Coordinates of C-alpha atoms in Angstrom, one line a residue:
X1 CA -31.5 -33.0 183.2
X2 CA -32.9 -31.2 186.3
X3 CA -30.2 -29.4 187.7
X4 CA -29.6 -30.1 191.5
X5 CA -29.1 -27.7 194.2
X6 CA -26.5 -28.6 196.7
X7 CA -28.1 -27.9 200.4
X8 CA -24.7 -27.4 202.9
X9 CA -27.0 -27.4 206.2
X10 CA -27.9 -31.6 205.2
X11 CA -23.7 -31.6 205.3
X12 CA -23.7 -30.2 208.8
X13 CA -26.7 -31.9 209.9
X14 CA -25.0 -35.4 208.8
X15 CA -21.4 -34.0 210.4
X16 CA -23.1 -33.7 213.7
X17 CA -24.9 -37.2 213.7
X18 CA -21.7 -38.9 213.5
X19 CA -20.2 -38.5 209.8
X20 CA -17.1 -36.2 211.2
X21 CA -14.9 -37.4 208.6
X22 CA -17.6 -36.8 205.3
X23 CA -15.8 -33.7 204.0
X24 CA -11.9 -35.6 204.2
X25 CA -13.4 -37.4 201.0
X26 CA -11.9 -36.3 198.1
X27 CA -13.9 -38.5 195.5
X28 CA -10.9 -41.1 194.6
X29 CA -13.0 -44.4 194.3
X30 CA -11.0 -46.4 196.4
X31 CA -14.3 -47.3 197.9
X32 CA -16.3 -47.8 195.1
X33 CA -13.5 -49.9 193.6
X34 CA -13.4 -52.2 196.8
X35 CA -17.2 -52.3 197.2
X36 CA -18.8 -55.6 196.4
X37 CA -21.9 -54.6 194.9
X38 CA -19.4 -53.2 191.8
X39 CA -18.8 -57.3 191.1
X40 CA -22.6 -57.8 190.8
X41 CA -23.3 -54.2 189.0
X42 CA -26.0 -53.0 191.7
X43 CA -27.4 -49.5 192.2
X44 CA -25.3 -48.8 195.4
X45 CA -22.1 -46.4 194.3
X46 CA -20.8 -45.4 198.1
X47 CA -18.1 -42.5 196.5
X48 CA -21.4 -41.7 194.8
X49 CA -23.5 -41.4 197.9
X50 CA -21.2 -39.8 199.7
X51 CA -20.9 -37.3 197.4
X52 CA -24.5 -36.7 197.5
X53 CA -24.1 -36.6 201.1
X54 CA -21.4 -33.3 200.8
X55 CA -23.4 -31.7 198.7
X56 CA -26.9 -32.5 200.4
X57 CA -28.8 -33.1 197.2
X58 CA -31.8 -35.9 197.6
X59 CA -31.8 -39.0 195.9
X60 CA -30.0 -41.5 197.4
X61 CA -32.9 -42.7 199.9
X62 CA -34.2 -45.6 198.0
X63 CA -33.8 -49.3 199.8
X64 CA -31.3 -50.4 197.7
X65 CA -29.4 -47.2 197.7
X66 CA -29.2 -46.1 201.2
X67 CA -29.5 -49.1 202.3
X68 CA -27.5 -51.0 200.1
X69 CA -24.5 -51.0 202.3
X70 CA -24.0 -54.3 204.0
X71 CA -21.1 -52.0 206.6
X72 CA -18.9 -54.9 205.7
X73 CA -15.7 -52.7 206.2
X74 CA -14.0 -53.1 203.0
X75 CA -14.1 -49.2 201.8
X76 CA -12.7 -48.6 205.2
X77 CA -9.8 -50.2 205.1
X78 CA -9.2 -49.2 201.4
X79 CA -10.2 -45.0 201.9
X80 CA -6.1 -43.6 201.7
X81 CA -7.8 -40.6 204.0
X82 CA -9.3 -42.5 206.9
X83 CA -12.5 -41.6 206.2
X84 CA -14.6 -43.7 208.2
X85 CA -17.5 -44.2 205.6
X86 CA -19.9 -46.9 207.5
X87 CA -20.4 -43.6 210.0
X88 CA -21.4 -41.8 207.2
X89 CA -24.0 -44.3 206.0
X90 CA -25.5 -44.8 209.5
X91 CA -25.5 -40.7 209.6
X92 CA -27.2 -40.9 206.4
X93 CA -29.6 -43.5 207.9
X94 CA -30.4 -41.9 211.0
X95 CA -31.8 -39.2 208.6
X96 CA -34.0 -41.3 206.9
X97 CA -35.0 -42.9 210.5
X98 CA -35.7 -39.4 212.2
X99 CA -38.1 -38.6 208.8
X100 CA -39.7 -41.7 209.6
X101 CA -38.8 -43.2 206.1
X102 CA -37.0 -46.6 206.9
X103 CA -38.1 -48.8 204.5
X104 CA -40.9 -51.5 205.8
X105 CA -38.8 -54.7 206.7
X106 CA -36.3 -52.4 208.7
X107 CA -39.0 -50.5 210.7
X108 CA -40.9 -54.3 211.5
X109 CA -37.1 -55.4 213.1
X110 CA -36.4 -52.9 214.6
X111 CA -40.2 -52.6 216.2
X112 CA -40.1 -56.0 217.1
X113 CA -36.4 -55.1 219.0
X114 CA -38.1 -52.5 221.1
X115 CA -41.0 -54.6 221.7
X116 CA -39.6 -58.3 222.1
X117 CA -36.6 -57.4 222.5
X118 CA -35.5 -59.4 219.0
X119 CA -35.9 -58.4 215.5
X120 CA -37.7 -61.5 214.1
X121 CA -41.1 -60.5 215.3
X122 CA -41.4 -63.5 217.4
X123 CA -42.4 -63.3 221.6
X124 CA -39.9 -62.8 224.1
X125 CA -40.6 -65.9 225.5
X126 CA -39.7 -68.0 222.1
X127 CA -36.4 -66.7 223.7
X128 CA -35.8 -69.7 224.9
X129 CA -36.9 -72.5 223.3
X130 CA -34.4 -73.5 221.3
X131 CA -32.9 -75.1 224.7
X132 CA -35.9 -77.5 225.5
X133 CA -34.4 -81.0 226.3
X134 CA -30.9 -79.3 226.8
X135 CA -30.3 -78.9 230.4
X136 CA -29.1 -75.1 229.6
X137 CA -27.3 -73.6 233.0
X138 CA -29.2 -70.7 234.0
X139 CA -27.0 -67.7 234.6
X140 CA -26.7 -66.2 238.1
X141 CA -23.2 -64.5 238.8
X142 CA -21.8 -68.2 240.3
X143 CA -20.4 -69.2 236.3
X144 CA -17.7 -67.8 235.0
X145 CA -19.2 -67.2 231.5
X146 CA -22.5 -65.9 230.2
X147 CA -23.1 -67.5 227.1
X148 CA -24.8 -64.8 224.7
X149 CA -27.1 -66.7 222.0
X150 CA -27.5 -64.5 218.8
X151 CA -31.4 -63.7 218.7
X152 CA -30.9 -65.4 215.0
X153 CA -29.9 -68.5 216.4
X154 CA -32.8 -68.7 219.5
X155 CA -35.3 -68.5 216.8
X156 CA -34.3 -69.5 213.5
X157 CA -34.6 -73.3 213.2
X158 CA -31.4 -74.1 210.9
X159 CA -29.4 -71.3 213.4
X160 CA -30.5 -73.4 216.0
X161 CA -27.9 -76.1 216.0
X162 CA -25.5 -73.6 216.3
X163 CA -26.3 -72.6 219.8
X164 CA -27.0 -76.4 220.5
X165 CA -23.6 -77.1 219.3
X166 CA -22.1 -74.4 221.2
X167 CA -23.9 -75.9 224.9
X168 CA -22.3 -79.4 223.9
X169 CA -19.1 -78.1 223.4
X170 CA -19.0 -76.1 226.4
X171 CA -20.3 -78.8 228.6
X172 CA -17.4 -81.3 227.1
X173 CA -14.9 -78.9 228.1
X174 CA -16.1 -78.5 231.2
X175 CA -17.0 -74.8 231.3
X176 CA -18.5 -72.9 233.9
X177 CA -21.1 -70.9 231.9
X178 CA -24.8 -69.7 231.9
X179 CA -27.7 -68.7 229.6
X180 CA -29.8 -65.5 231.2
X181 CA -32.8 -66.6 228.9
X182 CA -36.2 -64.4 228.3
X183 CA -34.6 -61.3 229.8
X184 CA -32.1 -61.3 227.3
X185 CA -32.8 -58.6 224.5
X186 CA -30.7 -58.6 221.2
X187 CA -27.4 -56.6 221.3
X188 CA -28.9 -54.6 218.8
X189 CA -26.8 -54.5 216.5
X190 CA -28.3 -54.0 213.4
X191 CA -30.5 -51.7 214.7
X192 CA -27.5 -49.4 215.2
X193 CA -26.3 -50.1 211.4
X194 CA -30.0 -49.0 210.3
X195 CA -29.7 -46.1 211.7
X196 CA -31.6 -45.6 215.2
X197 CA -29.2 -44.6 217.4
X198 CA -31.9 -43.7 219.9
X199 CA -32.7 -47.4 220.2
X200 CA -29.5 -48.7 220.0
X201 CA -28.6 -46.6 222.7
X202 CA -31.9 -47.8 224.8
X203 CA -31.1 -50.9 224.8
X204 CA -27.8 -51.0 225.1
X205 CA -28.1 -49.7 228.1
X206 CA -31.0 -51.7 229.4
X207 CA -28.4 -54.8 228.4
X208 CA -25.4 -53.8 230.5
X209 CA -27.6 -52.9 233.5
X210 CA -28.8 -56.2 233.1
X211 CA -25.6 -57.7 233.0
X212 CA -24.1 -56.2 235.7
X213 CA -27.3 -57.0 238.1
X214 CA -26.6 -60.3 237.1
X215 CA -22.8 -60.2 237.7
X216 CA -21.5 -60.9 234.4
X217 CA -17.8 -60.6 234.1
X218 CA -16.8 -62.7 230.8
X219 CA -19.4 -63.1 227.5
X220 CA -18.7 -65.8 224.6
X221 CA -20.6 -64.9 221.8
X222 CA -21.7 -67.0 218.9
X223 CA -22.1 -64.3 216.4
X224 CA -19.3 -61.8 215.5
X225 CA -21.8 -58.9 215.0
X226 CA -23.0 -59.3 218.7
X227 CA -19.3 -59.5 219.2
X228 CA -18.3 -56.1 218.0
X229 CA -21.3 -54.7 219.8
X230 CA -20.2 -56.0 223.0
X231 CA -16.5 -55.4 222.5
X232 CA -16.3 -52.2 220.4
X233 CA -19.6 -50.0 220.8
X234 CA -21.1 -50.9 224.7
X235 CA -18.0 -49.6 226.4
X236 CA -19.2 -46.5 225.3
X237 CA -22.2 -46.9 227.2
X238 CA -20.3 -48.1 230.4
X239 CA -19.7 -51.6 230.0
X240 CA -17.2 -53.5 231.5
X241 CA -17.5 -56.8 230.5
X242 CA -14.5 -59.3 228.6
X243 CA -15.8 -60.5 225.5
X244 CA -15.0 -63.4 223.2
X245 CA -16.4 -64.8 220.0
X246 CA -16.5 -68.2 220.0
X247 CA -14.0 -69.7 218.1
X248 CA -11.2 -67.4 219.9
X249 CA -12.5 -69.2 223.2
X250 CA -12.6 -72.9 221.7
X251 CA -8.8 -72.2 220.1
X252 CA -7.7 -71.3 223.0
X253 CA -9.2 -74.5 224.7
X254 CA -8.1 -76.2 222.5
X255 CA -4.6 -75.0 223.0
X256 CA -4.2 -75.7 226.4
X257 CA -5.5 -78.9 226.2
X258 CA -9.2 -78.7 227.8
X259 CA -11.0 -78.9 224.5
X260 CA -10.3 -82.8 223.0
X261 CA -11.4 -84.1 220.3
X262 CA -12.1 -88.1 219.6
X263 CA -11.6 -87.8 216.4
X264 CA -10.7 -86.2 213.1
X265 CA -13.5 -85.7 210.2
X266 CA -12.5 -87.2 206.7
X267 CA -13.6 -84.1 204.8
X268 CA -12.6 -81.4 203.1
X269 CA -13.7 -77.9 204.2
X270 CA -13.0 -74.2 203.2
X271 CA -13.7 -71.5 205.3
X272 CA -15.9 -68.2 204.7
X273 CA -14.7 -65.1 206.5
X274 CA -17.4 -63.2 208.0
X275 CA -17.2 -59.6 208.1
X276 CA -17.8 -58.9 211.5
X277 CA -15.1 -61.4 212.6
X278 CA -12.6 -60.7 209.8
X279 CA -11.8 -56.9 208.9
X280 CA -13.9 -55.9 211.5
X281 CA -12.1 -57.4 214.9
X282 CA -9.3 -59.3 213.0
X283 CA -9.9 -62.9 213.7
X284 CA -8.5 -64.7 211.1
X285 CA -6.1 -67.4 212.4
X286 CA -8.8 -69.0 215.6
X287 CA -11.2 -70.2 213.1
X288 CA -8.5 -72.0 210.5
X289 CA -6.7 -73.2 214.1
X290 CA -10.3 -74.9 214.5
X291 CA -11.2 -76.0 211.0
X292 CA -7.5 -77.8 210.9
X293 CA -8.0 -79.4 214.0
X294 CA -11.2 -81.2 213.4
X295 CA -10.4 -81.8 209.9
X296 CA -6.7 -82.8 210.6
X297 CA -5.3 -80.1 208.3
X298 CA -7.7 -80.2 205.2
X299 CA -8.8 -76.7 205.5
X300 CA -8.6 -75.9 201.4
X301 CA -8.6 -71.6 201.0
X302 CA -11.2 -69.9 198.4
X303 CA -9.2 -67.2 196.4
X304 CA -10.7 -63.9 198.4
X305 CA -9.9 -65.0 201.6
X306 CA -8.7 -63.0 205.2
X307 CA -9.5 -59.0 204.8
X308 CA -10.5 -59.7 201.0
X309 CA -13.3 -62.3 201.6
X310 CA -16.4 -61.5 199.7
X311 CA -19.3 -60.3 202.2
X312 CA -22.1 -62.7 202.2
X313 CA -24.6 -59.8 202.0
X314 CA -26.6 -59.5 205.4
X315 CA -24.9 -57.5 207.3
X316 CA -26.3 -53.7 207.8
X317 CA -29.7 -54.7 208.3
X318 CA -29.8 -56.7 204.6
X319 CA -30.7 -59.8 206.0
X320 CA -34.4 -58.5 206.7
X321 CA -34.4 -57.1 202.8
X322 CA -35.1 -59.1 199.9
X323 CA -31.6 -59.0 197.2
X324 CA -32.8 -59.8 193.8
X325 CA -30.4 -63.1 192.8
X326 CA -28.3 -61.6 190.1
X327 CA -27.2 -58.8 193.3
X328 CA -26.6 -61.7 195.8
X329 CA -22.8 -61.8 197.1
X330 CA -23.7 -64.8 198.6
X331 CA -24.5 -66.9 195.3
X332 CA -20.6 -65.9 194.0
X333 CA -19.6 -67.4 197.4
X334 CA -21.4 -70.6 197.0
X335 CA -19.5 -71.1 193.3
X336 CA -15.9 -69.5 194.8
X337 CA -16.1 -72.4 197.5
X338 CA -17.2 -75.3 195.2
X339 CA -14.6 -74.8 193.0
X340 CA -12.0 -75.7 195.7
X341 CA -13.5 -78.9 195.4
X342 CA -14.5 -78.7 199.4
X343 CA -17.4 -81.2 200.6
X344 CA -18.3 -78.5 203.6
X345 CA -18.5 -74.4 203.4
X346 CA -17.3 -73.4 207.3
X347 CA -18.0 -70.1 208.7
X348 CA -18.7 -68.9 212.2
X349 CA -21.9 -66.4 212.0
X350 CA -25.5 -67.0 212.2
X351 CA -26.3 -64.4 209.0
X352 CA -23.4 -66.3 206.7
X353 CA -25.1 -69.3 207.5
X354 CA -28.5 -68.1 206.8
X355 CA -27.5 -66.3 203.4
X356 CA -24.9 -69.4 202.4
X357 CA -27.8 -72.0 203.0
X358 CA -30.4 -70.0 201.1
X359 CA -27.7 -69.5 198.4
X360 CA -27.1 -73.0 198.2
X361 CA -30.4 -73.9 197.5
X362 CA -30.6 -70.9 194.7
X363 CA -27.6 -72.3 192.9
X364 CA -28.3 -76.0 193.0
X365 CA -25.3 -76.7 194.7
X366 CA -27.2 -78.8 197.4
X367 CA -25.7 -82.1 196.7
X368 CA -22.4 -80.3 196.1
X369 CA -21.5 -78.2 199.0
X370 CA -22.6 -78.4 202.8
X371 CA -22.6 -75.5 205.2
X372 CA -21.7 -75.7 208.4
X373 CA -21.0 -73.5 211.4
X374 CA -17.5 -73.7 213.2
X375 CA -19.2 -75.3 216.3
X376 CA -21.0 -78.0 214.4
X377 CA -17.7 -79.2 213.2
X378 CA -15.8 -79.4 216.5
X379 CA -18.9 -81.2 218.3
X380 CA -19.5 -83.3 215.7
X381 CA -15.4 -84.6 216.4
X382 CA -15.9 -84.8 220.7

């Protein structure tokens, strides 16, 4: 075998894009261990690449290598040294992204963000359809809340219903709120995860400029990933904005009595933690608060549940890639949650509701198992 040469100037190189802590790893495995591709035997190994990454040496810049990593936090809160390994991946990334080597799907997103201001390829003005028939209040600094619309759920048709769910609701409990519509751009999330800071950075700013000509004070989201944008990486940037995912905003209404439901479904549901909204930001108990609510306490629990649920696979820019079906996360998921016997699979994020429904249908669990978003639970029960 070839013998490598470790090159220490990729080390410091990668220490000044943003992977402080790369050399506090001292090779335990807690990561790999934790790491969810180790349940489906993939080709990602992050104490692996990360040791490639201290020493330099090339040949971890394949797709499903590099960019393998679906950021979805686990590592993190398992590393005994603090080591923050998803700024090590998106260090490793930015790389990669300043060689001009993303790999196709990921360059197409993240073209179409700083074109149309979305990553789906579709116009800006596709923006906005999704509303058509809806009687969607435009947003103009008189509402208390600007309702932020994943870009997944303006154009995707099945995400759809979530952002129509999400008006009904809103207008049943008599919320002041707003859509800003085409001049919207995406949060840009995954572009930041992929790697290109400089457009993250681009638009980020050209969001919170926007928001603050607009006179946005208070932003429900409906997807957690535009949720820890918002909450954990603009302020960076300047912004000063309060920001709520959804179901911490319906709980709360809930609570105090402005959110009522007519009713009570007679199912059985179990409930998918995304990442993003889980070990990410900690919201755990809102969604359950939700899910027993409309169900009147059937909320039945999967066995890796909280800040062990298993990912569903999309996050870090994955949901553009194509996952072979013996590496999809999201297939496990499907069998973990029909074997609580639930009728309906519950989360609250666009990309576990894209990856659950495709899984669903790769599993033949269709007549088995529904999936449903959080918000189409509580308006079907107004």
């Amino acid at each position: 075998m070839e013998a490598l040469t470790p090159l220490y100037e990729v080390n410091e190189a990668l220490v000044g894009m943003g992977a402080e802590k790369l050399n506090l790893c001292m090779q335990c495995g807690m990561c790999a261990g934790s790491c969810p591709w180790r349940i489906v035997d993939g080709p990602f190994n992050i104490r692996k690449m990360i040791r490639m990454a201290q020493l330099g040496v090339e040949g971890y810049e394949s797709d499903d290598i590099l960019f393998g990593c679906t950021t979805c936090n686990k590592c993190v809160l398992k590393c005994p040294r603090g080591v923050t390994i998803i700024d090590i991946v998106k260090a490793m990334r930015g790389m990669m992204v300043e060689a001009g080597s993303l790999p196709g799907v990921l360059k197409t997103a993240t073209g179409s963000v700083h074109s149309q201001g979305n990553p789906w390829s579709e116009p800006r003005e596709k923006r906005v359809q999704w509303m058509s028939g809806l009687d969607v209040p435009k947003f103009d600094g008189s509402q208390e809340y600007f309702l932020f619309v994943c870009c997944t759920s303006t154009v995707d048709a099945r995400s759809q219903k979530i952002a129509k769910a999400m008006v009904k609701v809103l207008k049943a409990a008599g919320v002041s709120f707003g859509v800003i519509g085409e001049e919207e751009n995406c949060c840009a999330e995954s572009v930041r995860k992929i790697g290109d800071e400089e457009l993250f950075t681009k638009t980020a700013e050209k969001n919170i400029k926007l928001y603050s000509e607009k006179g946005v004070r208070k932003v429900i989201t409906t997807s957690p990933h535009c949720f820890y944008t918002f909450s954990k990486e603009y302020p960076e940037f300047g912004a000063d904005f309060e920001v709520m995912h959804y179901t911490q905003f319906l709980a709360k209404l809930l609570e105090e009595g402005k959110l009522k439901l007519s009713k009570t479904l007679d199912t059985t549901v179990t409930y998918h933690d995304p990442c993003y909204l889980g070990r990410h930001s900690e919201v755990y108990d809102e969604p359950r608060a939700l899910i027993s609510a409309v169900t009147g306490g059937k909320l039945v629990e999967m066995k890796r549940i909280r800040k062990d649920s298993l990912c569903c696979g999309a996050g870090g820019g994955r949901l553009w890639m194509e996952t072979p079906p013996e590496w999809r996360f999201s297939d496990l998921r499907i069998h973990e949650a029909c074997e609580t016997g639930a009728k309906i699979l519950a989360t609250a994020c666009p990309y576990c509701i894209s990856m659950l429904e495709d899984s669903r249908k790769t599993t033949n669990k269709e007549d088995d198992i529904e999936i449903k978003d959080i918000s189409e639970l509580i308006a079907e029960a107004l």
